[in-house]
PDB file of C-alpha atoms in Angstrom:
ATOM      1  CA  MET J  35     -15.721 -25.846 -98.062  1.00  0.00           C
ATOM      2  CA  LYS J  36     -13.300 -27.027 -97.155  1.00  0.00           C
ATOM      3  CA  ARG J  37     -11.769 -28.130 -94.036  1.00  0.00           C
ATOM      4  CA  ALA J  38     -10.891 -26.289 -90.471  1.00  0.00           C
ATOM      5  CA  SER J  39      -8.104 -24.777 -91.333  1.00  0.00           C
ATOM      6  CA  VAL J  40      -7.416 -23.287 -87.839  1.00  0.00           C
ATOM      7  CA  LEU J  41      -7.825 -25.207 -84.506  1.00  0.00           C
ATOM      8  CA  VAL J  42     -11.211 -23.523 -82.446  1.00  0.00           C
ATOM      9  CA  ALA J  43     -11.300 -22.405 -79.474  1.00  0.00           C
ATOM     10  CA  ALA J  44     -11.542 -25.596 -76.472  1.00  0.00           C
ATOM     11  CA  LEU J  45     -14.958 -25.392 -75.383  1.00  0.00           C
ATOM     12  CA  VAL J  46     -16.203 -23.780 -72.170  1.00  0.00           C
ATOM     13  CA  LEU J  47     -19.116 -25.978 -70.650  1.00  0.00           C
ATOM     14  CA  ALA J  48     -21.159 -24.222 -68.801  1.00  0.00           C
ATOM     15  CA  ALA J  49     -25.096 -24.647 -67.379  1.00  0.00           C
ATOM     16  CA  CYS J  50     -28.251 -25.290 -69.548  1.00  0.00           C
ATOM     17  CA  SER J  51     -27.909 -21.906 -71.889  1.00  0.00           C
ATOM     18  CA  PRO J  52     -26.400 -22.426 -75.167  1.00  0.00           C
ATOM     19  CA  GLN J  53     -22.825 -21.672 -75.855  1.00  0.00           C
ATOM     20  CA  VAL J  54     -21.575 -20.711 -79.076  1.00  0.00           C
ATOM     21  CA  TYR J  55     -18.601 -23.096 -80.814  1.00  0.00           C
ATOM     22  CA  PRO J  56     -16.735 -20.775 -82.989  1.00  0.00           C
ATOM     23  CA  LEU J  57     -14.883 -22.237 -86.820  1.00  0.00           C
ATOM     24  CA  HIS J  58     -12.373 -20.735 -88.910  1.00  0.00           C
ATOM     25  CA  LEU J  59     -13.485 -22.229 -92.697  1.00  0.00           C
ATOM     26  CA  GLU J  60     -11.749 -21.147 -95.927  1.00  0.00           C
ATOM     27  CA  VAL J  61     -14.423 -20.159 -97.934  1.00  0.00           C
ATOM     28  CA  ARG J  62     -14.625 -20.664-101.764  1.00  0.00           C
ATOM     29  CA  GLN J  63     -15.188 -17.426-103.687  1.00  0.00           C
ATOM     30  CA  PRO J  64     -15.360 -16.506-107.562  1.00  0.00           C
ATOM     31  CA  SER J  65     -12.444 -16.678-109.183  1.00  0.00           C
ATOM     32  CA  SER J  66      -9.796 -14.355-110.717  1.00  0.00           C
ATOM     33  CA  SER J  67     -11.784 -14.231-114.151  1.00  0.00           C
ATOM     34  CA  GLY J  68     -14.676 -13.233-112.300  1.00  0.00           C
ATOM     35  CA  LEU J  69     -16.591 -16.237-113.252  1.00  0.00           C
ATOM     36  CA  ASP J  70     -18.700 -17.835-110.009  1.00  0.00           C
ATOM     37  CA  LEU J  71     -18.466 -21.348-111.060  1.00  0.00           C
ATOM     38  CA  ASN J  72     -19.426 -22.869-108.604  1.00  0.00           C
ATOM     39  CA  ARG J  73     -21.577 -25.640-108.405  1.00  0.00           C
ATOM     40  CA  LYS J  74     -22.238 -25.284-112.398  1.00  0.00           C
ATOM     41  CA  THR J  75     -20.687 -28.320-114.197  1.00  0.00           C
ATOM     42  CA  MET J  76     -18.663 -27.599-117.316  1.00  0.00           C
ATOM     43  CA  SER J  77     -17.314 -29.004-120.398  1.00  0.00           C
ATOM     44  CA  ILE J  78     -14.186 -28.267-122.900  1.00  0.00           C
ATOM     45  CA  VAL J  79     -14.748 -27.896-126.532  1.00  0.00           C
ATOM     46  CA  TYR J  80     -11.230 -27.716-128.366  1.00  0.00           C
ATOM     47  CA  MET J  81     -10.911 -26.776-132.294  1.00  0.00           C
ATOM     48  CA  ASP J  82      -9.581 -29.258-134.379  1.00  0.00           C
ATOM     49  CA  GLY J  83      -6.265 -27.277-135.730  1.00  0.00           C
ATOM     50  CA  THR J  84      -5.229 -27.230-139.502  1.00  0.00           C
ATOM     51  CA  ASN J  85      -2.321 -29.589-139.004  1.00  0.00           C
ATOM     52  CA  HIS J  86      -2.223 -33.091-136.548  1.00  0.00           C
ATOM     53  CA  LEU J  87       0.343 -31.055-134.433  1.00  0.00           C
ATOM     54  CA  ASP J  88      -2.007 -28.920-133.406  1.00  0.00           C
ATOM     55  CA  SER J  89      -5.074 -31.258-132.860  1.00  0.00           C
ATOM     56  CA  LEU J  90      -2.592 -33.495-130.950  1.00  0.00           C
ATOM     57  CA  PHE J  91      -1.692 -30.069-128.694  1.00  0.00           C
ATOM     58  CA  ASP J  92      -5.355 -29.006-128.324  1.00  0.00           C
ATOM     59  CA  ARG J  93      -6.259 -32.342-127.237  1.00  0.00           C
ATOM     60  CA  SER J  94      -3.870 -32.518-124.789  1.00  0.00           C
ATOM     61  CA  THR J  95      -4.155 -28.957-122.817  1.00  0.00           C
ATOM     62  CA  ALA J  96      -7.978 -29.709-122.827  1.00  0.00           C
ATOM     63  CA  SER J  97      -7.335 -32.873-121.365  1.00  0.00           C
ATOM     64  CA  ALA J  98      -5.404 -30.859-118.507  1.00  0.00           C
ATOM     65  CA  MET J  99      -7.501 -28.388-118.199  1.00  0.00           C
ATOM     66  CA  ALA J 100     -10.045 -30.597-117.316  1.00  0.00           C
ATOM     67  CA  ARG J 101      -7.583 -32.584-114.870  1.00  0.00           C
ATOM     68  CA  TYR J 102      -7.194 -28.699-112.431  1.00  0.00           C
ATOM     69  CA  LEU J 103     -11.148 -27.401-112.889  1.00  0.00           C
ATOM     70  CA  GLU J 104     -11.434 -31.093-111.993  1.00  0.00           C
ATOM     71  CA  GLU J 105      -9.528 -31.088-108.805  1.00  0.00           C
ATOM     72  CA  ASP J 106     -10.625 -27.374-107.661  1.00  0.00           C
ATOM     73  CA  TYR J 107     -14.901 -27.873-108.227  1.00  0.00           C
ATOM     74  CA  PHE J 108     -15.331 -32.089-108.407  1.00  0.00           C
ATOM     75  CA  GLU J 109     -12.800 -33.046-105.478  1.00  0.00           C
ATOM     76  CA  SER J 110     -11.356 -34.675-108.394  1.00  0.00           C
ATOM     77  CA  GLU J 111     -13.869 -36.904-109.881  1.00  0.00           C
ATOM     78  CA  GLU J 112     -13.799 -36.860-113.383  1.00  0.00           C
ATOM     79  CA  VAL J 113     -16.632 -35.233-115.129  1.00  0.00           C
ATOM     80  CA  VAL J 114     -15.790 -32.443-116.798  1.00  0.00           C
ATOM     81  CA  ASP J 115     -16.592 -33.907-120.560  1.00  0.00           C
ATOM     82  CA  ILE J 116     -14.174 -33.321-123.281  1.00  0.00           C
ATOM     83  CA  TYR J 117     -15.511 -32.802-127.083  1.00  0.00           C
ATOM     84  CA  HIS J 118     -14.013 -31.312-130.815  1.00  0.00           C
ATOM     85  CA  ILE J 119     -15.550 -28.979-133.010  1.00  0.00           C
ATOM     86  CA  PRO J 120     -13.865 -27.617-136.619  1.00  0.00           C
ATOM     87  CA  SER J 121     -11.787 -24.740-136.573  1.00  0.00           C
ATOM     88  CA  ALA J 122     -13.159 -21.509-136.816  1.00  0.00           C
ATOM     89  CA  ASP J 123     -11.396 -18.331-137.167  1.00  0.00           C
ATOM     90  CA  SER J 124     -15.115 -16.895-135.193  1.00  0.00           C
ATOM     91  CA  VAL J 125     -17.465 -17.236-133.143  1.00  0.00           C
ATOM     92  CA  THR J 126     -20.907 -16.123-131.853  1.00  0.00           C
ATOM     93  CA  VAL J 127     -23.081 -16.306-129.009  1.00  0.00           C
ATOM     94  CA  GLU J 128     -25.549 -18.924-130.879  1.00  0.00           C
ATOM     95  CA  GLN J 129     -23.267 -21.370-131.295  1.00  0.00           C
ATOM     96  CA  MET J 130     -21.749 -21.097-127.718  1.00  0.00           C
ATOM     97  CA  ARG J 131     -25.239 -21.747-126.851  1.00  0.00           C
ATOM     98  CA  SER J 132     -25.100 -25.058-129.450  1.00  0.00           C
ATOM     99  CA  LEU J 133     -22.320 -26.230-127.303  1.00  0.00           C
ATOM    100  CA  VAL J 134     -24.213 -25.802-124.042  1.00  0.00           C
ATOM    101  CA  MET J 135     -27.202 -28.095-125.769  1.00  0.00           C
ATOM    102  CA  ASP J 136     -24.961 -30.258-127.536  1.00  0.00           C
ATOM    103  CA  THR J 137     -23.033 -31.547-124.308  1.00  0.00           C
ATOM    104  CA  GLU J 138     -26.143 -30.362-121.692  1.00  0.00           C
ATOM    105  CA  LYS J 139     -23.404 -28.319-119.449  1.00  0.00           C
ATOM    106  CA  ASP J 140     -24.336 -25.714-117.498  1.00  0.00           C
ATOM    107  CA  VAL J 141     -20.624 -24.077-118.796  1.00  0.00           C
ATOM    108  CA  VAL J 142     -18.748 -24.544-122.361  1.00  0.00           C
ATOM    109  CA  PHE J 143     -15.106 -23.459-122.315  1.00  0.00           C
ATOM    110  CA  LEU J 144     -14.376 -23.114-126.179  1.00  0.00           C
ATOM    111  CA  LEU J 145     -10.200 -23.296-126.645  1.00  0.00           C
ATOM    112  CA  SER J 146      -7.872 -23.240-129.691  1.00  0.00           C
ATOM    113  CA  THR J 147      -3.943 -23.210-129.572  1.00  0.00           C
ATOM    114  CA  ARG J 148      -1.583 -23.003-132.567  1.00  0.00           C
ATOM    115  CA  LEU J 149       1.479 -23.459-132.723  1.00  0.00           C
ATOM    116  CA  GLY J 150       4.678 -21.619-134.121  1.00  0.00           C
ATOM    117  CA  GLU J 151       7.921 -23.202-135.681  1.00  0.00           C
ATOM    118  CA  PHE J 152      10.153 -25.291-133.821  1.00  0.00           C
ATOM    119  CA  ALA J 153      13.348 -23.561-132.926  1.00  0.00           C
ATOM    120  CA  PRO J 154      15.713 -25.162-131.380  1.00  0.00           C
ATOM    121  CA  GLU J 155      18.652 -22.581-129.290  1.00  0.00           C
ATOM    122  CA  ASP J 156      22.611 -23.726-128.711  1.00  0.00           C
ATOM    123  CA  ASN J 157      23.191 -26.968-127.669  1.00  0.00           C
ATOM    124  CA  GLN J 158      24.794 -27.129-124.805  1.00  0.00           C
ATOM    125  CA  PRO J 159      27.414 -30.023-123.174  1.00  0.00           C
ATOM    126  CA  VAL J 160      25.999 -31.470-119.703  1.00  0.00           C
ATOM    127  CA  SER J 161      28.558 -32.224-117.139  1.00  0.00           C
ATOM    128  CA  GLY J 162      28.735 -35.558-116.005  1.00  0.00           C
ATOM    129  CA  ALA J 163      26.541 -37.095-118.102  1.00  0.00           C
ATOM    130  CA  ARG J 164      25.946 -41.205-117.797  1.00  0.00           C
ATOM    131  CA  SER J 165      25.201 -40.922-121.506  1.00  0.00           C
ATOM    132  CA  ILE J 166      26.602 -40.136-124.832  1.00  0.00           C
ATOM    133  CA  ASP J 167      22.157 -39.663-125.943  1.00  0.00           C
ATOM    134  CA  SER J 168      22.139 -37.603-123.285  1.00  0.00           C
ATOM    135  CA  SER J 169      25.838 -35.359-122.801  1.00  0.00           C
ATOM    136  CA  TYR J 170      24.279 -32.399-124.130  1.00  0.00           C
ATOM    137  CA  VAL J 171      20.900 -30.442-124.038  1.00  0.00           C
ATOM    138  CA  CYS J 172      19.519 -28.249-126.189  1.00  0.00           C
ATOM    139  CA  PRO J 173      16.362 -25.998-125.275  1.00  0.00           C
ATOM    140  CA  VAL J 174      13.809 -26.123-128.780  1.00  0.00           C
ATOM    141  CA  ALA J 175      11.366 -22.230-128.419  1.00  0.00           C
ATOM    142  CA  ILE J 176       7.978 -23.539-129.309  1.00  0.00           C
ATOM    143  CA  PRO J 177       5.578 -20.356-129.210  1.00  0.00           C
ATOM    144  CA  VAL J 178       2.109 -20.765-128.984  1.00  0.00           C
ATOM    145  CA  SER J 179      -1.001 -18.622-129.100  1.00  0.00           C
ATOM    146  CA  THR J 180      -4.334 -19.282-126.812  1.00  0.00           C
ATOM    147  CA  ARG J 181      -8.022 -18.761-127.650  1.00  0.00           C
ATOM    148  CA  LEU J 182     -11.035 -19.324-124.861  1.00  0.00           C
ATOM    149  CA  MET J 183     -14.141 -18.388-124.793  1.00  0.00           C
ATOM    150  CA  ILE J 184     -16.995 -19.348-122.158  1.00  0.00           C
ATOM    151  CA  TYR J 185     -20.322 -19.216-121.973  1.00  0.00           C
ATOM    152  CA  ASP J 186     -22.078 -19.879-118.945  1.00  0.00           C
ATOM    153  CA  SER J 187     -25.868 -20.557-119.695  1.00  0.00           C
ATOM    154  CA  MET J 188     -26.327 -19.338-115.697  1.00  0.00           C
ATOM    155  CA  GLY J 189     -25.073 -16.262-116.792  1.00  0.00           C
ATOM    156  CA  GLU J 190     -25.294 -13.215-118.700  1.00  0.00           C
ATOM    157  CA  ASP J 191     -26.073 -14.173-122.498  1.00  0.00           C
ATOM    158  CA  LYS J 192     -22.042 -13.556-123.828  1.00  0.00           C
ATOM    159  CA  VAL J 193     -19.015 -14.723-124.804  1.00  0.00           C
ATOM    160  CA  ALA J 194     -16.160 -14.088-122.447  1.00  0.00           C
ATOM    161  CA  ARG J 195     -13.458 -14.433-124.399  1.00  0.00           C
ATOM    162  CA  TYR J 196      -9.311 -14.572-123.632  1.00  0.00           C
ATOM    163  CA  SER J 197      -6.434 -14.503-125.735  1.00  0.00           C
ATOM    164  CA  GLY J 198      -2.818 -15.271-124.755  1.00  0.00           C
ATOM    165  CA  SER J 199       0.811 -16.196-126.456  1.00  0.00           C
ATOM    166  CA  ALA J 200       4.116 -17.436-125.095  1.00  0.00           C
ATOM    167  CA  VAL J 201       7.189 -19.096-125.790  1.00  0.00           C
ATOM    168  CA  LEU J 202       7.490 -22.712-124.098  1.00  0.00           C
ATOM    169  CA  HIS J 203      11.489 -24.272-123.893  1.00  0.00           C
ATOM    170  CA  PRO J 204      11.026 -27.873-123.292  1.00  0.00           C
ATOM    171  CA  MET J 205      14.876 -29.030-122.994  1.00  0.00           C
ATOM    172  CA  ILE J 206      15.826 -31.675-125.408  1.00  0.00           C
ATOM    173  CA  TYR J 207      18.554 -34.387-124.273  1.00  0.00           C
ATOM    174  CA  ASN J 208      20.488 -35.358-127.066  1.00  0.00           C
ATOM    175  CA  ASN J 209      24.257 -36.507-128.399  1.00  0.00           C
ATOM    176  CA  GLY J 210      25.556 -33.714-129.136  1.00  0.00           C
ATOM    177  CA  VAL J 211      25.167 -34.363-133.289  1.00  0.00           C
ATOM    178  CA  THR J 212      21.271 -34.615-133.625  1.00  0.00           C
ATOM    179  CA  THR J 213      20.378 -32.439-136.504  1.00  0.00           C
ATOM    180  CA  ALA J 214      17.636 -29.670-135.781  1.00  0.00           C
ATOM    181  CA  ASP J 215      15.664 -31.425-137.753  1.00  0.00           C
ATOM    182  CA  GLY J 216      15.896 -34.122-135.375  1.00  0.00           C
ATOM    183  CA  LEU J 217      16.202 -31.472-132.066  1.00  0.00           C
ATOM    184  CA  LYS J 218      12.122 -30.699-133.800  1.00  0.00           C
ATOM    185  CA  THR J 219      11.336 -34.554-133.836  1.00  0.00           C
ATOM    186  CA  LEU J 220      12.288 -35.156-129.956  1.00  0.00           C
ATOM    187  CA  ALA J 221      10.443 -31.950-129.518  1.00  0.00           C
ATOM    188  CA  GLN J 222       7.158 -33.132-130.357  1.00  0.00           C
ATOM    189  CA  LEU J 223       7.403 -36.271-128.296  1.00  0.00           C
ATOM    190  CA  GLN J 224       6.609 -33.919-125.345  1.00  0.00           C
ATOM    191  CA  LEU J 225       4.240 -32.069-125.835  1.00  0.00           C
ATOM    192  CA  ASP J 226       1.900 -33.440-123.552  1.00  0.00           C
ATOM    193  CA  GLY J 227       3.619 -32.410-120.663  1.00  0.00           C
ATOM    194  CA  GLN J 228       3.680 -28.843-122.336  1.00  0.00           C
ATOM    195  CA  ALA J 229       0.127 -28.361-122.698  1.00  0.00           C
ATOM    196  CA  ALA J 230      -0.282 -29.407-119.452  1.00  0.00           C
ATOM    197  CA  GLU J 231       1.911 -26.451-118.444  1.00  0.00           C
ATOM    198  CA  VAL J 232      -0.240 -24.343-120.823  1.00  0.00           C
ATOM    199  CA  ALA J 233      -3.430 -25.473-119.597  1.00  0.00           C
ATOM    200  CA  ARG J 234      -2.291 -24.786-115.743  1.00  0.00           C
ATOM    201  CA  ARG J 235      -1.629 -21.159-116.619  1.00  0.00           C
ATOM    202  CA  ILE J 236      -5.315 -20.601-118.151  1.00  0.00           C
ATOM    203  CA  SER J 237      -6.884 -22.779-115.669  1.00  0.00           C
ATOM    204  CA  SER J 238      -5.534 -20.393-113.260  1.00  0.00           C
ATOM    205  CA  ARG J 239      -7.749 -17.624-114.404  1.00  0.00           C
ATOM    206  CA  PHE J 240     -10.519 -19.806-113.149  1.00  0.00           C
ATOM    207  CA  VAL J 241     -10.148 -22.194-110.522  1.00  0.00           C
ATOM    208  CA  SER J 242     -11.188 -20.564-106.660  1.00  0.00           C
ATOM    209  CA  GLY J 243     -10.533 -17.917-104.437  1.00  0.00           C
ATOM    210  CA  TRP J 244     -10.229 -19.159-100.933  1.00  0.00           C
ATOM    211  CA  LYS J 245     -11.451 -16.390 -97.847  1.00  0.00           C
ATOM    212  CA  THR J 246     -10.920 -17.507 -94.251  1.00  0.00           C
ATOM    213  CA  GLU J 247     -14.310 -17.163 -92.566  1.00  0.00           C
ATOM    214  CA  SER J 248     -15.373 -17.413 -89.284  1.00  0.00           C
ATOM    215  CA  PHE J 249     -18.250 -19.359 -88.806  1.00  0.00           C
ATOM    216  CA  SER J 250     -20.224 -19.814 -85.060  1.00  0.00           C
ATOM    217  CA  PHE J 251     -22.704 -22.876 -84.309  1.00  0.00           C
ATOM    218  CA  TYR J 252     -24.334 -23.726 -80.364  1.00  0.00           C
ATOM    219  CA  TYR J 253     -24.764 -26.113 -78.437  1.00  0.00           C
ATOM    220  CA  PHE J 254     -25.734 -27.060 -74.771  1.00  0.00           C
ATOM    221  CA  ASP J 255     -24.383 -28.474 -71.508  1.00  0.00           C
ATOM    222  CA  ASP J 256     -26.760 -30.785 -70.006  1.00  0.00           C
ATOM    223  CA  MET J 257     -27.559 -34.851 -70.169  1.00  0.00           C
ATOM    224  CA  ARG J 258     -26.528 -34.857 -73.991  1.00  0.00           C
ATOM    225  CA  VAL J 259     -24.122 -32.998 -74.337  1.00  0.00           C
ATOM    226  CA  ASP J 260     -22.274 -35.906 -76.050  1.00  0.00           C
ATOM    227  CA  GLU J 261     -24.713 -35.898 -79.425  1.00  0.00           C
ATOM    228  CA  TRP J 262     -24.318 -32.126 -79.132  1.00  0.00           C
ATOM    229  CA  LEU J 263     -20.420 -32.541 -79.388  1.00  0.00           C
ATOM    230  CA  GLU J 264     -20.459 -35.209 -81.585  1.00  0.00           C
ATOM    231  CA  GLY J 265     -21.937 -32.161 -83.956  1.00  0.00           C
ATOM    232  CA  LEU J 266     -19.701 -30.190 -83.329  1.00  0.00           C
ATOM    233  CA  GLN J 267     -16.765 -32.765 -84.038  1.00  0.00           C
ATOM    234  CA  TYR J 268     -18.643 -33.321 -87.299  1.00  0.00           C
ATOM    235  CA  VAL J 269     -18.497 -30.341 -88.302  1.00  0.00           C
ATOM    236  CA  TYR J 270     -14.408 -29.664 -87.490  1.00  0.00           C
ATOM    237  CA  ASP J 271     -14.059 -32.566 -89.589  1.00  0.00           C
ATOM    238  CA  GLY J 272     -15.720 -31.519 -92.369  1.00  0.00           C
ATOM    239  CA  LYS J 273     -18.880 -33.410 -92.694  1.00  0.00           C
ATOM    240  CA  PHE J 274     -21.218 -31.953 -92.916  1.00  0.00           C
ATOM    241  CA  ALA J 275     -23.647 -33.305 -93.257  1.00  0.00           C
ATOM    242  CA  LYS J 276     -23.205 -36.813 -90.275  1.00  0.00           C
ATOM    243  CA  ALA J 277     -24.039 -33.262 -87.979  1.00  0.00           C
ATOM    244  CA  ILE J 278     -26.917 -32.607 -89.513  1.00  0.00           C
ATOM    245  CA  ASP J 279     -27.530 -36.556 -88.810  1.00  0.00           C
ATOM    246  CA  VAL J 280     -27.278 -35.677 -85.443  1.00  0.00           C
ATOM    247  CA  TRP J 281     -28.780 -32.462 -84.847  1.00  0.00           C
ATOM    248  CA  THR J 282     -31.941 -33.242 -86.321  1.00  0.00           C
ATOM    249  CA  PRO J 283     -33.337 -35.318 -83.777  1.00  0.00           C
ATOM    250  CA  PHE J 284     -33.089 -32.367 -81.281  1.00  0.00           C
ATOM    251  CA  VAL J 285     -35.173 -30.252 -83.550  1.00  0.00           C
ATOM    252  CA  THR J 286     -38.653 -31.980 -81.679  1.00  0.00           C
ATOM    253  CA  LYS J 287     -37.147 -32.612 -78.583  1.00  0.00           C
ATOM    254  CA  GLY J 288     -36.676 -30.237 -75.641  1.00  0.00           C
ATOM    255  CA  TYR J 289     -37.675 -27.316 -74.345  1.00  0.00           C
ATOM    256  CA  THR J 290     -38.085 -24.067 -77.161  1.00  0.00           C
ATOM    257  CA  VAL J 291     -34.608 -22.359 -77.308  1.00  0.00           C
ATOM    258  CA  LYS J 292     -32.925 -26.096 -77.198  1.00  0.00           C
ATOM    259  CA  ARG J 293     -35.071 -26.338 -80.812  1.00  0.00           C
ATOM    260  CA  ALA J 294     -34.210 -23.389 -82.129  1.00  0.00           C
ATOM    261  CA  CYS J 295     -30.851 -23.457 -81.696  1.00  0.00           C
ATOM    262  CA  ALA J 296     -30.480 -27.049 -83.270  1.00  0.00           C
ATOM    263  CA  ALA J 297     -32.497 -25.805 -86.527  1.00  0.00           C
ATOM    264  CA  TYR J 298     -29.925 -23.711 -86.245  1.00  0.00           C
ATOM    265  CA  ASN J 299     -27.170 -26.126 -86.495  1.00  0.00           C
ATOM    266  CA  ILE J 300     -28.936 -27.347 -89.362  1.00  0.00           C
ATOM    267  CA  ALA J 301     -29.281 -24.609 -90.933  1.00  0.00           C
ATOM    268  CA  MET J 302     -25.770 -23.546 -90.927  1.00  0.00           C
ATOM    269  CA  ALA J 303     -23.917 -26.800 -92.007  1.00  0.00           C
ATOM    270  CA  PHE J 304     -26.181 -26.986 -94.468  1.00  0.00           C
ATOM    271  CA  TYR J 305     -24.727 -23.789 -95.899  1.00  0.00           C
ATOM    272  CA  LEU J 306     -22.111 -24.967 -95.592  1.00  0.00           C
ATOM    273  CA  LEU J 307     -22.876 -27.968 -98.037  1.00  0.00           C
ATOM    274  CA  GLU J 308     -23.759 -24.457-100.255  1.00  0.00           C
ATOM    275  CA  ASP J 309     -27.118 -25.953 -99.652  1.00  0.00           C
ATOM    276  CA  TYR J 310     -28.564 -22.037-100.080  1.00  0.00           C
ATOM    277  CA  GLU J 311     -32.392 -23.191-100.870  1.00  0.00           C
ATOM    278  CA  MET J 312     -32.082 -25.496 -97.593  1.00  0.00           C
ATOM    279  CA  SER J 313     -30.104 -23.443 -95.249  1.00  0.00           C
ATOM    280  CA  GLU J 314     -32.848 -20.737 -95.410  1.00  0.00           C
ATOM    281  CA  ARG J 315     -35.588 -23.363 -94.668  1.00  0.00           C
ATOM    282  CA  TRP J 316     -33.932 -24.393 -91.845  1.00  0.00           C
ATOM    283  CA  LEU J 317     -33.298 -20.660 -90.688  1.00  0.00           C
ATOM    284  CA  THR J 318     -36.682 -19.471 -90.911  1.00  0.00           C
ATOM    285  CA  VAL J 319     -37.219 -22.915 -88.442  1.00  0.00           C
ATOM    286  CA  ALA J 320     -35.513 -21.408 -85.786  1.00  0.00           C
ATOM    287  CA  GLU J 321     -36.261 -17.944 -86.406  1.00  0.00           C
ATOM    288  CA  LYS J 322     -40.454 -19.232 -85.545  1.00  0.00           C
ATOM    289  CA  MET J 323     -39.304 -20.655 -82.591  1.00  0.00           C
ATOM    290  CA  GLU J 324     -36.797 -18.489 -81.116  1.00  0.00           C
ATOM    291  CA  SER J 325     -34.272 -15.376 -81.186  1.00  0.00           C
ATOM    292  CA  LEU J 326     -31.245 -16.246 -82.030  1.00  0.00           C
ATOM    293  CA  SER J 327     -28.302 -13.820 -81.599  1.00  0.00           C
ATOM    294  CA  LEU J 328     -26.466 -15.911 -84.109  1.00  0.00           C
ATOM    295  CA  ALA J 329     -29.524 -15.701 -86.803  1.00  0.00           C
ATOM    296  CA  PRO J 330     -29.033 -12.350 -88.299  1.00  0.00           C
ATOM    297  CA  GLY J 331     -25.559 -12.961 -89.191  1.00  0.00           C
ATOM    298  CA  LEU J 332     -26.597 -15.913 -91.209  1.00  0.00           C
ATOM    299  CA  ARG J 333     -29.903 -14.194 -92.397  1.00  0.00           C
ATOM    300  CA  LYS J 334     -27.481 -11.871 -94.278  1.00  0.00           C
ATOM    301  CA  ARG J 335     -24.963 -14.691 -95.647  1.00  0.00           C
ATOM    302  CA  LEU J 336     -28.272 -16.268 -97.377  1.00  0.00           C
ATOM    303  CA  GLY J 337     -29.159 -12.843 -98.590  1.00  0.00           C
ATOM    304  CA  ALA J 338     -26.273 -12.340-100.310  1.00  0.00           C
ATOM    305  CA  HIS J 339     -26.048 -15.875-102.130  1.00  0.00           C
ATOM    306  CA  LEU J 340     -29.688 -16.167-102.944  1.00  0.00           C
ATOM    307  CA  GLU J 341     -29.272 -12.354-104.535  1.00  0.00           C
ATOM    308  CA  LYS J 342     -27.384 -14.203-106.896  1.00  0.00           C
ATOM    309  CA  THR J 343     -29.718 -16.600-107.967  1.00  0.00           C
ATOM    310  CA  GLN J 344     -32.794 -14.747-108.594  1.00  0.00           C
TER     311      GLN J 344
END
């Protein structure tokens, strides 16, 4: 979950009946590929190319792709491992299953890229160049083709396959008399940056989509109002675990409605933490205590998530 994206309405305190606190959050959705990668461990395996340059480009692309996935799914923690295997023309489901077992990850991305012939284009003078070595600039066309195979051990027993091609155009600054071979050599020095661009294009298909949804919590205007509001402030700040710590004592204090509302709030906080099992347990606790108007909505949301895991 992301932090609150819209400032919630001001709280209106009233009597000792439960009041409702609305909150708007951006909720993670499956990627545009249709694959739901949330809460799954991942690894990227690249195939060694037929030559040294291809292998370097494959490794750089895999590394950049790992960073994009880590930024989206793991708050930039470096947890997507990278491996390499010999090149192969075809890959079977059995081979992908083996990679899952070898890497001990839920999802394996198998990447193969191939660079075409480097082709310098028109070398143009640079107006106002500060150095003779950068007085000209030449785009070098580099065709690149990609194959990507994905196996999700927690999904269907099949390999998802993607392929594509593009022409990269690194801009090579030079002195105007550099040979075509020299321009190609200079272009090779920019391959890391070009690999990052290829990785960005590939990863855009697999990063999360986001959708704004509304959620609600209970609070009370009573002698413990500051503590109820402290929990709501933690929710607003995206610190859902701390909100749970604040509300947990209320489950055993006060009259039944208040205890039920605390249990419901905890259930909703676990939902926002994407711990749907714990959310369901706490919602059941709340429902056994009291009939709450907000409970059916959370029950419906939980049903949709729990159905995916069965």
